[in-house]
Short mmCIF file of C-alpha atoms in Angstrom, two decimals:
data_model
loop_
_atom_site.label_atom_id
_atom_site.label_comp_id
_atom_site.label_asym_id
_atom_site.label_seq_id
_atom_site.Cartn_x
_atom_site.Cartn_y
_atom_site.Cartn_z
CA MET A 1 47.32 -2.99 -23.13
CA SER A 2 44.89 -5.65 -21.90
CA ALA A 3 41.39 -5.53 -23.39
CA ALA A 4 38.54 -4.69 -21.00
CA PRO A 5 36.12 -7.58 -20.44
CA ARG A 6 33.35 -7.55 -23.03
CA VAL A 7 31.82 -10.30 -25.20
CA ASP A 8 29.26 -9.15 -27.75
CA SER A 9 29.61 -12.03 -30.20
CA GLU A 10 30.88 -15.55 -30.63
CA VAL A 11 33.24 -14.62 -33.46
CA GLY A 12 34.82 -11.18 -32.90
CA ARG A 13 38.56 -11.56 -32.73
CA LEU A 14 39.39 -13.20 -29.41
CA ARG A 15 41.41 -10.85 -27.22
CA THR A 16 41.29 -12.36 -23.72
CA VAL A 17 40.35 -15.88 -22.71
CA LEU A 18 40.22 -17.74 -19.42
CA VAL A 19 41.50 -21.30 -19.25
CA HIS A 20 42.63 -23.89 -16.75
CA ARG A 21 45.55 -26.19 -17.48
CA PRO A 22 44.71 -29.66 -16.05
CA GLY A 23 46.94 -30.87 -13.26
CA ASP A 24 46.94 -32.58 -9.88
CA GLU A 25 43.17 -32.26 -9.41
CA LEU A 26 42.77 -35.06 -12.00
CA ALA A 27 43.82 -37.44 -9.25
CA HIS A 28 40.29 -37.05 -7.91
CA VAL A 29 38.95 -38.97 -10.94
CA ASP A 30 38.69 -42.67 -10.16
CA PRO A 31 40.15 -44.42 -13.23
CA GLU A 32 37.89 -47.40 -12.54
CA HIS A 33 34.77 -45.24 -12.36
CA PRO A 34 35.47 -42.01 -14.28
CA GLU A 35 31.74 -41.47 -14.81
CA ALA A 36 31.41 -40.58 -11.14
CA ALA A 37 33.38 -37.41 -12.00
CA LEU A 38 31.39 -36.88 -15.24
CA PHE A 39 34.33 -38.14 -17.32
CA GLY A 40 33.91 -40.55 -20.21
CA ALA A 41 37.25 -42.20 -19.49
CA ALA A 42 40.30 -41.80 -17.28
CA MET A 43 42.41 -38.81 -18.35
CA ASP A 44 46.15 -39.06 -18.84
CA ALA A 45 47.28 -35.98 -16.90
CA ALA A 46 50.61 -35.50 -18.66
CA GLN A 47 49.16 -35.91 -22.12
CA ALA A 48 46.18 -33.66 -21.26
CA ALA A 49 48.54 -30.94 -20.04
CA ALA A 50 50.63 -31.17 -23.22
CA GLU A 51 47.50 -30.95 -25.36
CA HIS A 52 46.28 -27.98 -23.32
CA ASP A 53 49.62 -26.27 -23.97
CA ALA A 54 49.05 -26.77 -27.69
CA LEU A 55 45.57 -25.24 -27.32
CA THR A 56 46.84 -22.17 -25.48
CA ALA A 57 49.65 -21.76 -28.02
CA ALA A 58 47.00 -21.66 -30.78
CA LEU A 59 45.01 -19.08 -28.80
CA ARG A 60 48.07 -16.87 -28.32
CA ASP A 61 49.08 -17.26 -31.97
CA GLY A 62 45.59 -16.01 -32.82
CA GLY A 63 46.22 -12.85 -30.83
CA ALA A 64 44.58 -13.71 -27.51
CA GLU A 65 45.79 -12.97 -24.01
CA VAL A 66 45.46 -16.20 -22.03
CA LEU A 67 44.50 -15.94 -18.35
CA GLU A 68 44.92 -18.97 -16.08
CA VAL A 69 42.14 -19.62 -13.55
CA ALA A 70 44.48 -21.11 -10.98
CA ALA A 71 46.82 -18.11 -10.98
CA LEU A 72 43.97 -15.62 -10.66
CA ALA A 73 42.31 -17.71 -7.93
CA ALA A 74 45.57 -17.92 -5.99
CA ASP A 75 45.83 -14.11 -6.06
CA VAL A 76 42.27 -13.71 -4.81
CA LEU A 77 42.45 -16.40 -2.12
CA GLY A 78 45.95 -15.43 -1.03
CA THR A 79 47.21 -18.97 -1.03
CA GLY A 80 50.41 -18.31 -2.94
CA ASP A 81 49.82 -21.74 -4.48
CA ALA A 82 47.76 -21.82 -7.66
CA ARG A 83 47.07 -25.55 -7.41
CA ARG A 84 45.80 -25.32 -3.84
CA ALA A 85 43.32 -22.70 -5.02
CA ILE A 86 41.75 -25.25 -7.36
CA GLY A 87 41.39 -28.11 -4.88
CA ALA A 88 39.25 -31.03 -5.96
CA MET A 89 37.76 -29.61 -9.16
CA PRO A 90 38.77 -31.98 -11.97
CA ASN A 91 36.17 -30.57 -14.40
CA LEU A 92 37.42 -26.97 -14.10
CA LEU A 93 39.51 -27.36 -17.26
CA TYR A 94 36.15 -26.87 -19.05
CA THR A 95 36.05 -23.23 -18.00
CA ARG A 96 33.14 -22.34 -20.31
CA ASP A 97 30.54 -24.10 -18.19
CA PRO A 98 30.55 -22.59 -14.66
CA ALA A 99 30.63 -18.96 -15.78
CA PHE A 100 30.31 -16.99 -19.01
CA TRP A 101 30.33 -13.40 -20.26
CA VAL A 102 27.57 -11.45 -21.97
CA GLY A 103 28.43 -7.89 -22.96
CA ASP A 104 30.36 -6.29 -20.08
CA GLY A 105 28.91 -8.61 -17.46
CA TRP A 106 29.17 -12.19 -16.34
CA VAL A 107 26.94 -14.95 -15.05
CA ALA A 108 28.02 -17.71 -12.67
CA GLY A 109 25.24 -20.26 -12.93
CA GLU A 110 24.23 -23.16 -10.77
CA MET A 111 25.71 -26.36 -12.18
CA ALA A 112 23.28 -29.15 -12.92
CA THR A 113 25.54 -31.75 -11.32
CA GLY A 114 26.76 -31.80 -7.76
CA GLN A 115 30.27 -32.78 -8.83
CA ARG A 116 30.80 -29.21 -10.16
CA HIS A 117 29.00 -27.34 -7.40
CA ASP A 118 32.03 -25.32 -6.20
CA GLU A 119 33.23 -24.05 -9.59
CA PRO A 120 30.83 -21.10 -10.09
CA GLU A 121 31.62 -19.71 -6.65
CA LEU A 122 35.36 -19.81 -7.35
CA LEU A 123 34.96 -17.98 -10.65
CA ALA A 124 32.52 -15.50 -9.17
CA ARG A 125 35.16 -14.58 -6.59
CA VAL A 126 37.78 -14.21 -9.33
CA PHE A 127 35.54 -11.96 -11.40
CA THR A 128 34.43 -9.92 -8.38
CA GLU A 129 37.75 -9.55 -6.57
CA HIS A 130 40.67 -9.86 -8.98
CA PRO A 131 41.94 -6.41 -10.08
CA ARG A 132 42.38 -7.61 -13.67
CA LEU A 133 38.60 -8.03 -13.97
CA ALA A 134 36.69 -6.56 -11.04
CA GLU A 135 36.79 -2.86 -11.94
CA THR A 136 35.57 -3.26 -15.51
CA SER A 137 32.85 -5.86 -15.22
CA ARG A 138 29.64 -6.63 -13.38
CA SER A 139 27.43 -9.55 -12.53
CA TRP A 140 24.09 -9.92 -14.34
CA THR A 141 22.66 -11.93 -11.45
CA PRO A 142 21.95 -10.14 -8.12
CA ALA A 143 24.27 -10.98 -5.23
CA GLY A 144 22.55 -13.31 -2.77
CA ALA A 145 19.87 -14.36 -5.27
CA PRO A 146 19.59 -18.02 -6.34
CA ARG A 147 21.79 -18.73 -9.33
CA PRO A 148 19.98 -19.81 -12.49
CA VAL A 149 20.59 -23.44 -13.43
CA VAL A 150 22.43 -22.51 -16.60
CA GLU A 151 25.75 -23.83 -17.89
CA GLY A 152 27.92 -21.86 -20.29
CA GLY A 153 28.06 -24.66 -22.82
CA ASP A 154 24.38 -23.91 -23.45
CA VAL A 155 24.87 -20.16 -23.96
CA LEU A 156 25.67 -18.52 -27.28
CA VAL A 157 26.03 -14.77 -27.90
CA PRO A 158 25.37 -14.21 -31.62
CA ALA A 159 25.52 -10.37 -31.44
CA ALA A 160 25.34 -7.45 -29.03
CA GLY A 161 22.07 -7.51 -27.12
CA ARG A 162 21.06 -10.99 -28.27
CA VAL A 163 21.66 -14.27 -26.42
CA ALA A 164 20.71 -17.85 -27.25
CA VAL A 165 20.31 -20.53 -24.58
CA GLY A 166 19.99 -24.29 -25.03
CA VAL A 167 17.49 -26.02 -22.77
CA GLY A 168 18.17 -29.69 -22.15
CA GLU A 169 20.20 -32.02 -19.96
CA ARG A 170 22.22 -29.37 -18.11
CA THR A 171 20.27 -26.10 -18.43
CA THR A 172 16.69 -26.22 -17.18
CA GLU A 173 13.74 -24.35 -18.61
CA ALA A 174 13.41 -22.54 -15.27
CA GLY A 175 17.11 -21.65 -15.43
CA ALA A 176 16.76 -20.27 -18.93
CA ARG A 177 13.79 -18.19 -17.87
CA ALA A 178 15.69 -16.85 -14.85
CA LEU A 179 18.58 -15.93 -17.09
CA ALA A 180 16.20 -14.23 -19.55
CA GLU A 181 14.72 -12.19 -16.69
CA ALA A 182 18.16 -11.18 -15.39
CA LEU A 183 19.53 -10.15 -18.79
CA LEU A 184 16.42 -8.51 -20.19
CA GLU A 185 15.60 -6.59 -17.03
CA GLY A 186 19.22 -5.68 -16.35
CA GLY A 187 20.03 -4.51 -19.85
CA GLY A 188 22.36 -7.35 -20.77
CA ALA A 189 20.16 -8.31 -23.72
CA THR A 190 17.15 -7.03 -25.66
CA GLU A 191 16.11 -10.49 -26.85
CA LEU A 192 16.89 -14.03 -25.75
CA LEU A 193 16.32 -17.18 -27.78
CA THR A 194 15.77 -20.57 -26.17
CA LEU A 195 16.48 -23.73 -28.15
CA ARG A 196 15.32 -27.06 -26.84
CA VAL A 197 18.08 -29.62 -27.43
CA PRO A 198 16.56 -33.04 -28.23
CA ALA A 199 17.24 -35.75 -25.65
CA GLY A 200 20.33 -37.74 -26.46
CA ALA A 201 21.69 -35.24 -29.00
CA GLY A 202 24.09 -33.54 -26.61
CA PHE A 203 24.24 -32.45 -23.01
CA HIS A 204 25.09 -28.88 -24.08
CA LEU A 205 23.98 -26.74 -27.03
CA ASP A 206 27.53 -26.28 -28.20
CA LEU A 207 27.83 -30.00 -28.93
CA VAL A 208 25.27 -29.60 -31.71
CA LEU A 209 25.45 -25.89 -32.69
CA THR A 210 28.25 -23.30 -32.71
CA ALA A 211 28.90 -20.01 -34.51
CA LEU A 212 31.48 -19.70 -37.29
CA ASP A 213 30.61 -16.14 -38.33
CA VAL A 214 27.78 -13.69 -37.68
CA ASP A 215 25.72 -15.51 -40.33
CA ALA A 216 27.30 -18.96 -40.42
CA PHE A 217 26.86 -21.86 -38.01
CA ALA A 218 28.04 -25.44 -37.62
CA VAL A 219 25.10 -27.70 -36.83
CA TRP A 220 24.92 -31.43 -36.27
CA ALA A 221 22.74 -32.65 -39.14
CA PRO A 222 20.33 -34.86 -37.09
CA VAL A 223 19.13 -31.85 -35.05
CA ARG A 224 19.06 -29.19 -37.77
CA ASP A 225 15.27 -29.11 -37.94
CA ARG A 226 14.52 -30.25 -34.39
CA LEU A 227 15.63 -27.30 -32.25
CA GLN A 228 12.32 -25.89 -30.99
CA ALA A 229 12.80 -22.14 -30.58
CA HIS A 230 11.20 -19.34 -28.57
CA VAL A 231 12.17 -15.68 -28.41
CA TRP A 232 11.89 -14.02 -25.00
CA ARG A 233 11.30 -10.26 -24.71
CA TRP A 234 10.67 -7.84 -21.90
CA THR A 235 7.03 -6.60 -21.79
CA PRO A 236 5.04 -4.56 -19.25
CA SER A 237 3.81 -7.87 -17.80
CA GLY A 238 7.29 -9.33 -17.51
CA VAL A 239 9.36 -11.67 -19.68
CA THR A 240 7.23 -13.27 -22.37
CA PRO A 241 8.16 -16.02 -24.89
CA SER A 242 6.95 -16.38 -28.48
CA ALA A 243 7.56 -19.40 -30.71
CA ILE A 244 9.44 -18.81 -33.94
CA ASP A 245 9.91 -21.04 -37.00
CA ASP A 246 13.41 -20.04 -38.14
CA ALA A 247 15.91 -19.95 -35.30
CA TYR A 248 18.84 -19.69 -37.65
CA ARG A 249 17.57 -16.46 -39.22
CA TRP A 250 17.22 -15.02 -35.71
CA LEU A 251 20.77 -16.12 -34.88
CA ALA A 252 22.00 -14.42 -38.06
CA GLY A 253 20.32 -11.13 -37.15
CA GLY A 254 17.38 -11.48 -39.50
CA HIS A 255 19.44 -12.58 -42.48
CA ALA A 256 19.64 -15.95 -44.21
CA ALA A 257 22.12 -18.14 -42.35
CA GLN A 258 24.78 -20.39 -43.86
CA LEU A 259 24.51 -23.77 -42.15
CA VAL A 260 27.46 -26.11 -42.30
CA GLU A 261 25.92 -29.49 -41.55
CA ILE A 262 28.15 -31.93 -39.73
CA ALA A 263 27.05 -35.40 -40.73
CA ALA A 264 26.01 -38.04 -38.22
CA GLU A 265 28.68 -40.55 -39.26
CA PRO A 266 31.19 -41.07 -36.44
CA ASP A 267 34.72 -39.80 -36.98
CA GLY A 268 36.46 -42.88 -35.66
CA HIS A 269 37.75 -41.41 -32.38
CA GLY A 270 35.23 -43.32 -30.27
CA ARG A 271 33.59 -40.29 -28.61
CA PRO A 272 29.83 -40.58 -29.20
CA TRP A 273 29.16 -37.13 -27.68
CA ASP A 274 31.68 -35.38 -29.94
CA HIS A 275 29.99 -34.57 -33.25
CA GLY A 276 32.71 -32.15 -34.33
CA CYS A 277 30.63 -29.02 -33.73
CA ASN A 278 32.39 -27.97 -30.52
CA VAL A 279 34.78 -25.40 -31.94
CA VAL A 280 35.79 -21.95 -30.70
CA ALA A 281 36.29 -18.96 -32.99
CA LEU A 282 39.53 -16.99 -32.96
CA ALA A 283 37.96 -14.58 -35.47
CA PRO A 284 35.20 -14.75 -38.08
CA ARG A 285 35.51 -18.03 -40.01
CA THR A 286 38.65 -19.08 -38.13
CA VAL A 287 38.13 -21.73 -35.47
CA VAL A 288 40.08 -24.05 -33.20
CA ALA A 289 38.98 -27.70 -33.43
CA TYR A 290 40.22 -31.09 -32.30
CA ALA A 291 42.45 -32.56 -35.01
CA ASP A 292 40.85 -35.99 -34.90
CA ASN A 293 37.45 -34.68 -35.96
CA VAL A 294 38.66 -35.21 -39.49
CA ARG A 295 35.33 -35.41 -41.33
CA ALA A 296 33.83 -32.49 -39.46
CA ASN A 297 36.91 -30.32 -40.04
CA ALA A 298 36.82 -31.13 -43.74
CA ARG A 299 33.20 -29.98 -43.92
CA LEU A 300 34.15 -26.70 -42.21
CA GLU A 301 37.08 -26.11 -44.54
CA ALA A 302 34.97 -26.88 -47.60
CA ALA A 303 32.61 -24.13 -46.42
CA GLY A 304 35.43 -21.58 -46.31
CA VAL A 305 36.29 -21.86 -42.62
CA THR A 306 39.95 -21.91 -41.54
CA VAL A 307 40.41 -24.73 -39.03
CA VAL A 308 43.30 -24.53 -36.54
CA ALA A 309 43.59 -28.16 -35.52
CA VAL A 310 44.93 -29.06 -32.07
CA PRO A 311 45.36 -32.48 -30.39
CA GLY A 312 42.61 -33.44 -27.97
CA ALA A 313 42.45 -37.18 -27.42
CA ALA A 314 43.32 -36.88 -23.73
CA LEU A 315 41.47 -33.59 -23.06
CA ALA A 316 38.32 -35.10 -24.52
CA ALA A 317 38.23 -37.83 -21.88
CA GLY A 318 36.25 -35.42 -19.73
CA ARG A 319 33.72 -34.96 -22.56
CA GLY A 320 34.60 -31.46 -23.67
CA GLY A 321 35.95 -29.81 -26.82
CA PRO A 322 37.82 -26.57 -27.60
CA ARG A 323 34.79 -24.39 -26.88
CA CYS A 324 34.30 -26.08 -23.51
CA LEU A 325 37.98 -25.47 -22.67
CA THR A 326 37.80 -21.71 -23.23
CA CYS A 327 35.88 -18.94 -21.51
CA PRO A 328 36.15 -15.76 -23.65
CA VAL A 329 36.52 -12.62 -21.54
CA SER A 330 36.90 -10.09 -24.34
CA ARG A 331 36.36 -10.06 -28.09
CA ASP A 332 36.74 -7.26 -30.63
CA PRO A 333 33.48 -5.62 -31.70
CA LEU A 334 32.22 -6.55 -35.14
#
């Protein structure tokens, strides 16, 4: 039986996940100017598809049901052709960013870059209209209201009722506030933490910080003490922020957090954005990571984390890791 959509943590056993296998839409990336499509380099479509197959095999081996965006979109749009449903969306393989789940609801945010403008609308239609998801989920943002400028790579759900949001290159302060208002007023969260990601550290929070367990986190060493934090709560006068000194204790539910520091030394794969923190949990202390993040993976394993290594040299050309490539739809409660 398929699990109902609900995500109350980053690390509960993954039961359902949304992905998109890269395909013909990669032809819209100019190999001479990949940066125009937000890519770091041209992507080898055949190799990327093979690597994506290895990723989805790891997800299924971990017990997850894997849903394919293109197939769901084709059902909703009635095209009968999954690839036509995707169109010119080469970045859609990074399904985490345009939409994400909090509790039993979802948010389709406004993307910071025009190149990805159409992705949230496509996923919103899938979540609203596809029978696999529509009857057991809801949107946290009102229909017809402006979408908050928030990308899923900046959103972390440490536990039920608590959400952390990175503010930086892709998610604006106004977007984080709008998300806080939507979740706190709507009942999707009781507290929301904002973390300001230092300029140049990473364009998403999950490039410098991800969860390994309810009280354990991978953090890129250069930003460990530089993530300015505020907790947002609902008050009679509206949503109000308060600065806090120890963001990691908040993330760990008021307990001391285990921090696995990923050193600043490059891993030799030539991806300056990829610090080795962008991993996705299959279960507590079991994560999927790119195999060529050798040093980072060794640090995780030394800390007692099981690393399921998958190839990613081609997939990473679009500047995204295993967490970027996966949009959890349901996780087991902890």
